[in-house]
Coordinates of N, CA, C and O in Angstrom, one line a residue:
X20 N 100.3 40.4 148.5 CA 100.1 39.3 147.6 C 98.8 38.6 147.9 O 98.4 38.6 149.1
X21 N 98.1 38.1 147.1 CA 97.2 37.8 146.9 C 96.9 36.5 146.0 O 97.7 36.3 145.1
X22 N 95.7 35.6 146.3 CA 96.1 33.8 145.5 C 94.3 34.0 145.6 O 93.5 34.1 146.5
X23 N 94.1 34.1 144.1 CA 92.6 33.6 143.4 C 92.7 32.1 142.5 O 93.3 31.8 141.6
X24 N 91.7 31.3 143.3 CA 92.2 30.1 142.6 C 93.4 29.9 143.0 O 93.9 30.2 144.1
X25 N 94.1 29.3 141.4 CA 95.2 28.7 141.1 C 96.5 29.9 141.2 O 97.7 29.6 141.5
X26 N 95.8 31.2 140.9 CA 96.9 32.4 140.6 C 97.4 33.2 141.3 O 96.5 33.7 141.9
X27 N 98.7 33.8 141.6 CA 99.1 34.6 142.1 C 98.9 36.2 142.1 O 99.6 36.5 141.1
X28 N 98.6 37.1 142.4 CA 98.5 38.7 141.8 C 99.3 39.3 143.1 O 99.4 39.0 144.3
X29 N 99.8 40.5 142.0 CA 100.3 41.4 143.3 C 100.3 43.0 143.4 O 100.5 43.4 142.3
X30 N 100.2 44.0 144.3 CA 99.6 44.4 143.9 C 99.8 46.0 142.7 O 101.0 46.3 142.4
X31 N 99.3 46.4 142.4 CA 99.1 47.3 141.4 C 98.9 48.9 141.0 O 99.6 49.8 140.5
X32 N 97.6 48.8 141.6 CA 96.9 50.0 141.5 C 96.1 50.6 142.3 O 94.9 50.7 141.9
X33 N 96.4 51.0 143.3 CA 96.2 51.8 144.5 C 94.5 51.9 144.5 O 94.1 51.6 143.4
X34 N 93.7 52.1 145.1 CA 92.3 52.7 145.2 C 92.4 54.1 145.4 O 91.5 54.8 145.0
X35 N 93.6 54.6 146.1 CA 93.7 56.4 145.4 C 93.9 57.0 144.3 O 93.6 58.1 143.9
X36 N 94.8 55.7 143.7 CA 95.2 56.1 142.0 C 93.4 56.3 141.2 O 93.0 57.2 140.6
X37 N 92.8 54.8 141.7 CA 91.9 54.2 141.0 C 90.8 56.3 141.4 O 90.8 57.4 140.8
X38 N 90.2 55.9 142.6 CA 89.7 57.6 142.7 C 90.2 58.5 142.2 O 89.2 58.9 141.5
X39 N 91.2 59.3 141.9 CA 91.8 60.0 141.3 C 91.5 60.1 139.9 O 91.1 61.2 139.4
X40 N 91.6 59.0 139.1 CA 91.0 58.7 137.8 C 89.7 58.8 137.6 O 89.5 59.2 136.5
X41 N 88.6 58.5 138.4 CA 87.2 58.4 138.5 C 86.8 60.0 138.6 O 85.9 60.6 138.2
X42 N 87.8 60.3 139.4 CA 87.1 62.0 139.6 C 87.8 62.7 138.4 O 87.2 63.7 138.2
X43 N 88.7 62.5 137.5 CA 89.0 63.4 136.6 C 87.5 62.9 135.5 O 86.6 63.6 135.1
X44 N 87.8 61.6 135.5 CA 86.5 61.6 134.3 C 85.5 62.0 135.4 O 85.6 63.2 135.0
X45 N 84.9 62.1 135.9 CA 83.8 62.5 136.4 C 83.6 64.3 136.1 O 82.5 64.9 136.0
X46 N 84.7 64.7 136.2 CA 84.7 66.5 136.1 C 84.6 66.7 135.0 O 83.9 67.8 134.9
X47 N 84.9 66.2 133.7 CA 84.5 65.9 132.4 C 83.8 65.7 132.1 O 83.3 66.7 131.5
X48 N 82.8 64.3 132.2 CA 81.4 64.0 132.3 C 80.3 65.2 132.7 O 79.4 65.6 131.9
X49 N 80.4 65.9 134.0 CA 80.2 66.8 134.5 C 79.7 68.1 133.9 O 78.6 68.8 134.0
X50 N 81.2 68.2 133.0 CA 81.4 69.8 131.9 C 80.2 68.9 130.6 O 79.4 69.5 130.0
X51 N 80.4 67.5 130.3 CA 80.1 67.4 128.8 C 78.4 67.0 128.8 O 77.6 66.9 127.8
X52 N 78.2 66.9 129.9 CA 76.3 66.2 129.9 C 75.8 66.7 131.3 O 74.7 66.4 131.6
X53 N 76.3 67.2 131.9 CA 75.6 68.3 132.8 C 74.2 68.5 133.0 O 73.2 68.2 133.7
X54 N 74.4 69.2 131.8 CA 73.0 70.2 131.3 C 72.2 69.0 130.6 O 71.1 69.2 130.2
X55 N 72.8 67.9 130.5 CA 71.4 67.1 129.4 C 71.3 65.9 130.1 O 72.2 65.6 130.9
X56 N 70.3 65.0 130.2 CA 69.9 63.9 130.8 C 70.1 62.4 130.4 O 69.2 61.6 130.1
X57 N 71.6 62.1 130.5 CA 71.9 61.2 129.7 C 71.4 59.5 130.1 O 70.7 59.5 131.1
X58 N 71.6 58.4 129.7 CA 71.5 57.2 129.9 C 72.8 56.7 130.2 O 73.6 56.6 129.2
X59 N 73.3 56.3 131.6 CA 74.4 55.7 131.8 C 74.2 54.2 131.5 O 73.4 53.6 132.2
X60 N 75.0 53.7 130.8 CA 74.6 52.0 130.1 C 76.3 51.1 130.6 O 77.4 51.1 130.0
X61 N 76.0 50.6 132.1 CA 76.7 50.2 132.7 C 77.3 48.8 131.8 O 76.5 48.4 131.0
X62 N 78.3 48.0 131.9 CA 78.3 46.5 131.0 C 79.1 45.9 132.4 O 80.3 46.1 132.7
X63 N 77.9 45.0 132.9 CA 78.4 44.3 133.8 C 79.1 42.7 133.0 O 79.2 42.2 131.9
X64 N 79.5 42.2 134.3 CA 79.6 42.2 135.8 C 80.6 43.3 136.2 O 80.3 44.0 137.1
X65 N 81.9 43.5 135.6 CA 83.3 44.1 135.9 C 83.0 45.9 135.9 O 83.8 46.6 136.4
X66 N 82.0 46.2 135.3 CA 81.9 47.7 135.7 C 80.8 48.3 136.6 O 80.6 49.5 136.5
X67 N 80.2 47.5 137.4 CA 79.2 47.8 138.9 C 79.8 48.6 139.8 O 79.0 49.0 140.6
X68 N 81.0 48.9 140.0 CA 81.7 49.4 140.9 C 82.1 50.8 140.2 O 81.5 51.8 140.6
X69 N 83.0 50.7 139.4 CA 82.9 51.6 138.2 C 81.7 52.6 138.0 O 81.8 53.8 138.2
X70 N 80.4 52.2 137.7 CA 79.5 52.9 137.6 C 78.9 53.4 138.6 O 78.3 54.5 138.4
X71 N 79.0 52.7 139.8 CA 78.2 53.4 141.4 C 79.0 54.8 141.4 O 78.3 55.8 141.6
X72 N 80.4 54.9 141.1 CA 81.2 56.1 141.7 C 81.1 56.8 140.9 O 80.8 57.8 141.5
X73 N 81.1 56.9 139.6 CA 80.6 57.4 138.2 C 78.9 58.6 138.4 O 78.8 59.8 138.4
X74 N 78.1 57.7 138.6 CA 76.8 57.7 139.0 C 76.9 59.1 140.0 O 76.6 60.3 139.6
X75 N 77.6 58.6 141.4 CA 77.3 59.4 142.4 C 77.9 60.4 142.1 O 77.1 61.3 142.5
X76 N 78.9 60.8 141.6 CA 79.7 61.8 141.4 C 78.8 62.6 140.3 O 78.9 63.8 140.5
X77 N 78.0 62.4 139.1 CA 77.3 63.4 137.9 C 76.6 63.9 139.2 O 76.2 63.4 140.3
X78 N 76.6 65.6 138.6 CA 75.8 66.6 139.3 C 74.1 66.4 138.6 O 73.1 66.4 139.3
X79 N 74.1 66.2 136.6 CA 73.0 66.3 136.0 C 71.6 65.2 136.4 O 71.8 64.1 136.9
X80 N 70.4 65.5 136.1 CA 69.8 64.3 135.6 C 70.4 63.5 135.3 O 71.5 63.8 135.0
X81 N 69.9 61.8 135.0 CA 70.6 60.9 134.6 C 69.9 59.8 134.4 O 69.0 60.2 135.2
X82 N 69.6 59.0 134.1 CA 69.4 57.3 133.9 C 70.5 56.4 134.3 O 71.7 56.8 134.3
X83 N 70.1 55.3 134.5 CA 71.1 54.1 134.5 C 70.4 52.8 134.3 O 69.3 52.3 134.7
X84 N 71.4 52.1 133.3 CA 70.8 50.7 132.6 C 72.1 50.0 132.7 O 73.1 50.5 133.1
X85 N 71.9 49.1 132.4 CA 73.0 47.9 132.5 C 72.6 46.4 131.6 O 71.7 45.6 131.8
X86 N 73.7 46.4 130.6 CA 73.6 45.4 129.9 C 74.9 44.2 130.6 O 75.7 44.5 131.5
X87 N 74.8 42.8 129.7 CA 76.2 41.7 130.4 C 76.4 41.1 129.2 O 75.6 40.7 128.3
X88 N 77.5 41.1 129.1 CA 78.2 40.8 128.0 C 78.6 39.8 128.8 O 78.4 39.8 130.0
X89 N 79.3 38.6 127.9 CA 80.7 37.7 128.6 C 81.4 37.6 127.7 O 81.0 38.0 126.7
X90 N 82.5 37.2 127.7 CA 83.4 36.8 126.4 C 85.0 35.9 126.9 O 86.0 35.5 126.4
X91 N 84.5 36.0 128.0 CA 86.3 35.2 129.4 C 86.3 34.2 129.7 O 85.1 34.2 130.1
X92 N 86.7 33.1 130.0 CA 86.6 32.4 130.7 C 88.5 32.3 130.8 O 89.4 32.4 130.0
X93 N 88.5 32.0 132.5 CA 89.6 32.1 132.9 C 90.6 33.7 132.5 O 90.3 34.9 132.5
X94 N 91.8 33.0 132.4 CA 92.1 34.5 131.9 C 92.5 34.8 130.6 O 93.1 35.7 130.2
X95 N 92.0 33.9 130.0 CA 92.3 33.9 128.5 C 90.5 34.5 127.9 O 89.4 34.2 128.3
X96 N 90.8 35.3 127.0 CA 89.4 36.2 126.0 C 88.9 34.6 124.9 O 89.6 33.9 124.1
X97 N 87.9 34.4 125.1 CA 87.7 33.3 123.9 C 87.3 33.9 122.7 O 86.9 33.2 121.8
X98 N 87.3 35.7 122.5 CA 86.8 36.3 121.5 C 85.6 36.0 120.5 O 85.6 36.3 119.3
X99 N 84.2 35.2 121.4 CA 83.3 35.3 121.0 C 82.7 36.0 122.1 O 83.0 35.7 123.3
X100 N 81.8 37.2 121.8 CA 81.0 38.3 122.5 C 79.3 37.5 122.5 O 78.6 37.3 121.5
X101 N 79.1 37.1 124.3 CA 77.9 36.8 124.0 C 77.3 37.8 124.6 O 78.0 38.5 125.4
X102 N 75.3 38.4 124.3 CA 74.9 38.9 125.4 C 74.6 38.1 125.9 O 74.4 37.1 125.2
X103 N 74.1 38.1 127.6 CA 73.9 37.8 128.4 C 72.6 38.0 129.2 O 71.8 37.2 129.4
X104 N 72.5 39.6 129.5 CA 71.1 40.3 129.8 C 71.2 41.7 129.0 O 72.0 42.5 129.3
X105 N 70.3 41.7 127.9 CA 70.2 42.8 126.9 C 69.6 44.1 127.7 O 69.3 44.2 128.8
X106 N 69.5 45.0 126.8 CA 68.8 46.1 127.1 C 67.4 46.1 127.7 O 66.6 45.3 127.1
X107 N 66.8 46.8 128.7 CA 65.3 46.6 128.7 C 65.0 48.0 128.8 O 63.9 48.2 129.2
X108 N 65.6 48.7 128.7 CA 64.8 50.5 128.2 C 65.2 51.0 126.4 O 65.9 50.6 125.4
X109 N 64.6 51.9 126.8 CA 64.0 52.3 125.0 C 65.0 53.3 125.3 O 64.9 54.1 126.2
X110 N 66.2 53.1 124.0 CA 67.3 54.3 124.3 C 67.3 55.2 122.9 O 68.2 56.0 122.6
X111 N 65.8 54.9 121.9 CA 65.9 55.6 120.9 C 66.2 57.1 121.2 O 66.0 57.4 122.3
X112 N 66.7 57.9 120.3 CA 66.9 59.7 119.9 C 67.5 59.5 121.9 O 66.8 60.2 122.7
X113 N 68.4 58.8 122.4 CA 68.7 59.4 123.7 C 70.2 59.8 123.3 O 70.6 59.8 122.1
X114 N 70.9 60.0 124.6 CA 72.2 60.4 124.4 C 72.8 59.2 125.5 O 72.4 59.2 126.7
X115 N 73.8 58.3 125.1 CA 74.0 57.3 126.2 C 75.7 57.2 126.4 O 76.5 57.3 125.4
X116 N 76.2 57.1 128.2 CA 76.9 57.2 128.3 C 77.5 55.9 128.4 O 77.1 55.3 129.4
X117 N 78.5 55.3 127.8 CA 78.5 53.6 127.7 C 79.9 53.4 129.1 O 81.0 53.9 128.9
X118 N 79.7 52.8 130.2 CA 80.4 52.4 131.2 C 80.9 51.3 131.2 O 80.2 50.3 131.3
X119 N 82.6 51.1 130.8 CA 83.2 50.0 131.1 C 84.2 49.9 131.7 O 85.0 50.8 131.4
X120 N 84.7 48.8 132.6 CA 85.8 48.8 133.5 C 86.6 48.5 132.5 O 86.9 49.7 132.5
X121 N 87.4 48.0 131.5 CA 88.3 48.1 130.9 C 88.0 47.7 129.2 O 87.1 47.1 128.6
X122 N 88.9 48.4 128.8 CA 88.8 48.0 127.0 C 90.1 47.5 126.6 O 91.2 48.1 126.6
X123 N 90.0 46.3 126.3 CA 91.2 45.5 125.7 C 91.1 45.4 124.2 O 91.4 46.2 123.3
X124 N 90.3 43.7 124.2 CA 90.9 43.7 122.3 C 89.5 44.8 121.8 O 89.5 45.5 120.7
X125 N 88.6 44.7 122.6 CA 87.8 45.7 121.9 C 86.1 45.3 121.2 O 85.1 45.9 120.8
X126 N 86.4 43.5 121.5 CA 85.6 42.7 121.0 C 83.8 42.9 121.6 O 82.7 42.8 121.1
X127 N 84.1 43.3 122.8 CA 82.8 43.3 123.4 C 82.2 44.8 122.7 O 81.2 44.9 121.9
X128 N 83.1 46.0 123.2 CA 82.6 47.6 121.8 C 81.8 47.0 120.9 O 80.6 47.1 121.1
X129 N 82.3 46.2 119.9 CA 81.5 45.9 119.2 C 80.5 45.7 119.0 O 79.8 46.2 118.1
X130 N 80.0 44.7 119.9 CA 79.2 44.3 120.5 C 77.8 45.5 120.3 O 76.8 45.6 119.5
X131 N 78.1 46.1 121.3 CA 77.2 46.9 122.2 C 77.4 48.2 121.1 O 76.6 49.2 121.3
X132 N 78.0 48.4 120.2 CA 78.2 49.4 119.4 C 76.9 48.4 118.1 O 76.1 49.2 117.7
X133 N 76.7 47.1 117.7 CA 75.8 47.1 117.5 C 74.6 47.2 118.0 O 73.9 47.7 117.2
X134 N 74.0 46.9 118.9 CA 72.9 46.6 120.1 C 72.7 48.7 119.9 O 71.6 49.0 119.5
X135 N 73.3 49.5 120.0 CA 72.9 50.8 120.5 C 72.5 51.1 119.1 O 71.3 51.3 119.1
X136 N 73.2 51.3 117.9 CA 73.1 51.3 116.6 C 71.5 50.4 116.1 O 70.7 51.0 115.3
X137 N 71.2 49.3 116.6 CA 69.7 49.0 116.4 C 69.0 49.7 116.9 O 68.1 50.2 116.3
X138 N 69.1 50.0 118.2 CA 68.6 51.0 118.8 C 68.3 52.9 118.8 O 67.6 53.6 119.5
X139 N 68.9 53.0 118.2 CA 68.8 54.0 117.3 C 69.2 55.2 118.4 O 68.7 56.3 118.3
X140 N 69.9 55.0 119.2 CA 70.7 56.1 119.9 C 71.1 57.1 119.0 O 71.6 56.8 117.9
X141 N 70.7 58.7 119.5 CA 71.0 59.9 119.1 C 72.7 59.5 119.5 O 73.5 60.1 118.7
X142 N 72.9 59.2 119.9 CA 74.6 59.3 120.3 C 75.2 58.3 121.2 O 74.6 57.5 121.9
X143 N 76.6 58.4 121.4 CA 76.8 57.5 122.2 C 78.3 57.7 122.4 O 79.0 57.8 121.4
X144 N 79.1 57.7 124.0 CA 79.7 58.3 124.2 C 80.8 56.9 124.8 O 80.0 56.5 125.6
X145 N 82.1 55.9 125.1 CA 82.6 55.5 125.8 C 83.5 55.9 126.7 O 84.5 56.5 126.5
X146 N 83.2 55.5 127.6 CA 84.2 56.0 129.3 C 85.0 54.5 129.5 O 84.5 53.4 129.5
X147 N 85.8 54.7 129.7 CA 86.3 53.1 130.3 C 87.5 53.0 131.4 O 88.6 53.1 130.9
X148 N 87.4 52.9 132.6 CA 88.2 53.0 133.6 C 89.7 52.8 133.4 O 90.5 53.7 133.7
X149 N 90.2 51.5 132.7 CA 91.3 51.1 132.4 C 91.1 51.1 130.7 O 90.1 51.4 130.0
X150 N 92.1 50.9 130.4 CA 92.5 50.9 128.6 C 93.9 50.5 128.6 O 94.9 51.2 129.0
X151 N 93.8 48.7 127.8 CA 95.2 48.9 126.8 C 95.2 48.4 125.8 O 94.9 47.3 125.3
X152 N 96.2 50.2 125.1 CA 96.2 50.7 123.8 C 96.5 49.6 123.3 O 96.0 49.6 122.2
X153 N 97.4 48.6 123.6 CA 98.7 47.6 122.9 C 97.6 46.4 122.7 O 98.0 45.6 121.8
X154 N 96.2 46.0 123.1 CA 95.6 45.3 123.0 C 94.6 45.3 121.8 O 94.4 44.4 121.0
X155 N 94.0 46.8 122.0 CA 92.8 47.6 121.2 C 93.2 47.4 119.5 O 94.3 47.8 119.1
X156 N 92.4 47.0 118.6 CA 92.5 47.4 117.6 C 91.3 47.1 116.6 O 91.3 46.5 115.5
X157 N 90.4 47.7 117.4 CA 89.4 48.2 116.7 C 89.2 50.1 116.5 O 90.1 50.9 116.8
X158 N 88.3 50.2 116.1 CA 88.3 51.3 115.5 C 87.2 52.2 116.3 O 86.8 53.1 115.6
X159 N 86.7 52.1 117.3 CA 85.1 52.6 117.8 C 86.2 53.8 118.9 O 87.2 53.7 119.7
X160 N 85.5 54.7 118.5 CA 86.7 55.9 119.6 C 85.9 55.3 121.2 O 84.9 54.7 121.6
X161 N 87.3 55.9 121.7 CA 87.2 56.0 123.3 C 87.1 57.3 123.8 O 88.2 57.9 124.0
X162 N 86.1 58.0 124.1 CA 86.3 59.5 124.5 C 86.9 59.7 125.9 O 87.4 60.8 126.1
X163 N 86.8 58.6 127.0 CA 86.8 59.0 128.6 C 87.9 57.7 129.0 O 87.7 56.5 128.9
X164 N 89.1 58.3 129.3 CA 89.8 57.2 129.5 C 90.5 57.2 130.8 O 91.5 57.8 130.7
X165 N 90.3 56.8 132.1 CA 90.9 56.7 133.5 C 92.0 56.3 133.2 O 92.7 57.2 133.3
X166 N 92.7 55.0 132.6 CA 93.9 55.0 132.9 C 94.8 53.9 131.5 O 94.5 52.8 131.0
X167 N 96.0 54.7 131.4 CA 96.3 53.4 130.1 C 97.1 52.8 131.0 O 97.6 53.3 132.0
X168 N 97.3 51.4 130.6 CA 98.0 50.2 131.3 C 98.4 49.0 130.0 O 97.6 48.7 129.1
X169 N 99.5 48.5 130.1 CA 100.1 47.6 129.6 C 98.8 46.2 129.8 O 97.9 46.0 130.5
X170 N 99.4 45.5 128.6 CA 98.3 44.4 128.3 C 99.0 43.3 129.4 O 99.8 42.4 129.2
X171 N 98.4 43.8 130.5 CA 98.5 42.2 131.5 C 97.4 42.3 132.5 O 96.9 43.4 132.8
X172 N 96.9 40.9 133.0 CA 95.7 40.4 133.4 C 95.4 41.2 135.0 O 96.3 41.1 135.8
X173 N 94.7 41.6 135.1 CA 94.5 42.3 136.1 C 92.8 41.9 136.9 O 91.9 41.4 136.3
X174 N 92.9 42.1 138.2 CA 91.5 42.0 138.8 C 91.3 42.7 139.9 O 92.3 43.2 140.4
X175 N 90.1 43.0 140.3 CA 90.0 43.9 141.2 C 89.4 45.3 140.4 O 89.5 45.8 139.3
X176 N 88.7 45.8 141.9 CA 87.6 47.0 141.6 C 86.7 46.4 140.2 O 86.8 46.8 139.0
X177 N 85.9 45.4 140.5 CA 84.8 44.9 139.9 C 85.8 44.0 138.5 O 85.0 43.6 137.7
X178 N 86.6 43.9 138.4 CA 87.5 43.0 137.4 C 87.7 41.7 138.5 O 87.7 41.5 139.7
X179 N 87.6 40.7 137.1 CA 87.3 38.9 138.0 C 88.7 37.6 137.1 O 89.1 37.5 136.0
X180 N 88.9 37.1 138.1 CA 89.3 36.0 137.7 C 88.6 34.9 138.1 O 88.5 34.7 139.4
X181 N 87.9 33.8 137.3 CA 87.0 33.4 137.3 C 85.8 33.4 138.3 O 85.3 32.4 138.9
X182 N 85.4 34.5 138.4 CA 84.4 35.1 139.5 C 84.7 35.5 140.7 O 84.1 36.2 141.5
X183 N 86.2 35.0 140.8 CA 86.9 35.7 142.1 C 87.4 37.7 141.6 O 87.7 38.1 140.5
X184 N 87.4 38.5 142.8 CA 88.6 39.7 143.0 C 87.3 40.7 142.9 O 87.4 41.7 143.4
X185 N 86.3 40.5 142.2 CA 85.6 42.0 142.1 C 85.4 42.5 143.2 O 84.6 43.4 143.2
X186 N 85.8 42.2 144.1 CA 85.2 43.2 145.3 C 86.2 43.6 146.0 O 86.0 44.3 147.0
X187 N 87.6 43.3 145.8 CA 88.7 44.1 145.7 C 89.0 45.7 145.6 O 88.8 46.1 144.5
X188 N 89.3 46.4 146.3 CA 89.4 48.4 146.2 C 90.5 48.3 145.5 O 90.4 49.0 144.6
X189 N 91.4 47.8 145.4 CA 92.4 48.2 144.5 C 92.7 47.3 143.3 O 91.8 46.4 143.1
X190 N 93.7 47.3 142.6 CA 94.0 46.5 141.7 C 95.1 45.7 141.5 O 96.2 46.1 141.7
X191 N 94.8 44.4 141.1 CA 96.1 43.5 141.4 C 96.6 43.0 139.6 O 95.8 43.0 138.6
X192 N 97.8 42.7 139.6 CA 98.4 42.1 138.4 C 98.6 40.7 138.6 O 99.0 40.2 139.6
X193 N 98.4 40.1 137.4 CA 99.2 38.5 138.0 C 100.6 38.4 137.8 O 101.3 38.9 137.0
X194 N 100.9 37.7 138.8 CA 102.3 37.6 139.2 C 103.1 36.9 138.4 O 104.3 36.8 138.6

């Protein structure tokens, strides 16, 4: 058990489960961009962790960028997507691999699904460590998915409750 702030969490999700997941998508990634030199487009704060292991594990060429979204405060979504720190490389005609620690209502996708779309990306691919489906209901596919999980608040492995838990190895639920 664990007390961030005001809240209780307990725990969840192993950091072997969490590896386990990282290396299947990573053997994937592997077979699908190997051979080509993709742009990994990290969305921090919550997916820095996420992307280090991601990163280390591709065998190919690679890039890495990182955009910041916010859209949380506390543990409630206020469902306005702000950016934060935009893009600063030129990802025209590239192939980009979009890194996020989890996909809920879906609101931030959007987001960043327009920003790459101005940008005129040859393509664009989503990975997202956690995913829940019961949350999601947007329409932007998910090609790379670590782990489906029930719609409850979670922190740890770069996931925050108000700036507390990212540096957590495993994963906690609130209690």
């Amino acid at each position: 058990m664990i007390k961030l702030h005001d809240l209780e969490f307990e725990p969840y999700i192993s950091e072997e489960e969490i590896m386990m997941a990282i290396e299947e998508i990573s053997v994937k990634l592997n077979k699908d961009f190997g051979h080509k030199r993709p742009v990994f487009l990290g969305v921090l704060n919550g997916s820095f962790m996420f992307a280090s292991e991601i990163i280390k594990r591709f065998s190919g060429d690679c890039e890495i960028s990182f955009v910041k979204m916010g859209s949380y405060e506390g543990t409630e979504t206020t469902g306005e997507v702000k950016t934060l720190l935009g893009l600063n490389q030129e990802l025209k005609g590239r192939q980009v691999i979009l890194l996020e620690d989890i996909v809920d209502t879906g609101n931030t996708l959007v987001e960043i699904d327009k920003i790459l779309k101005k940008a005129e990306v040859e393509d664009y691919k989503v990975v997202t460590l956690f995913y829940k489906p019961e949350a999601y209901k947007k329409n932007i596919p998910i090609q790379y998915i670590g782990m489906e999980i029930p719609n409850k608040f979670i922190v740890g492995f770069g996931l925050d409750y108000d700036g507390l838990g990212r540096n957590l190895t495993q994963v906690y639920k609130r209690k």
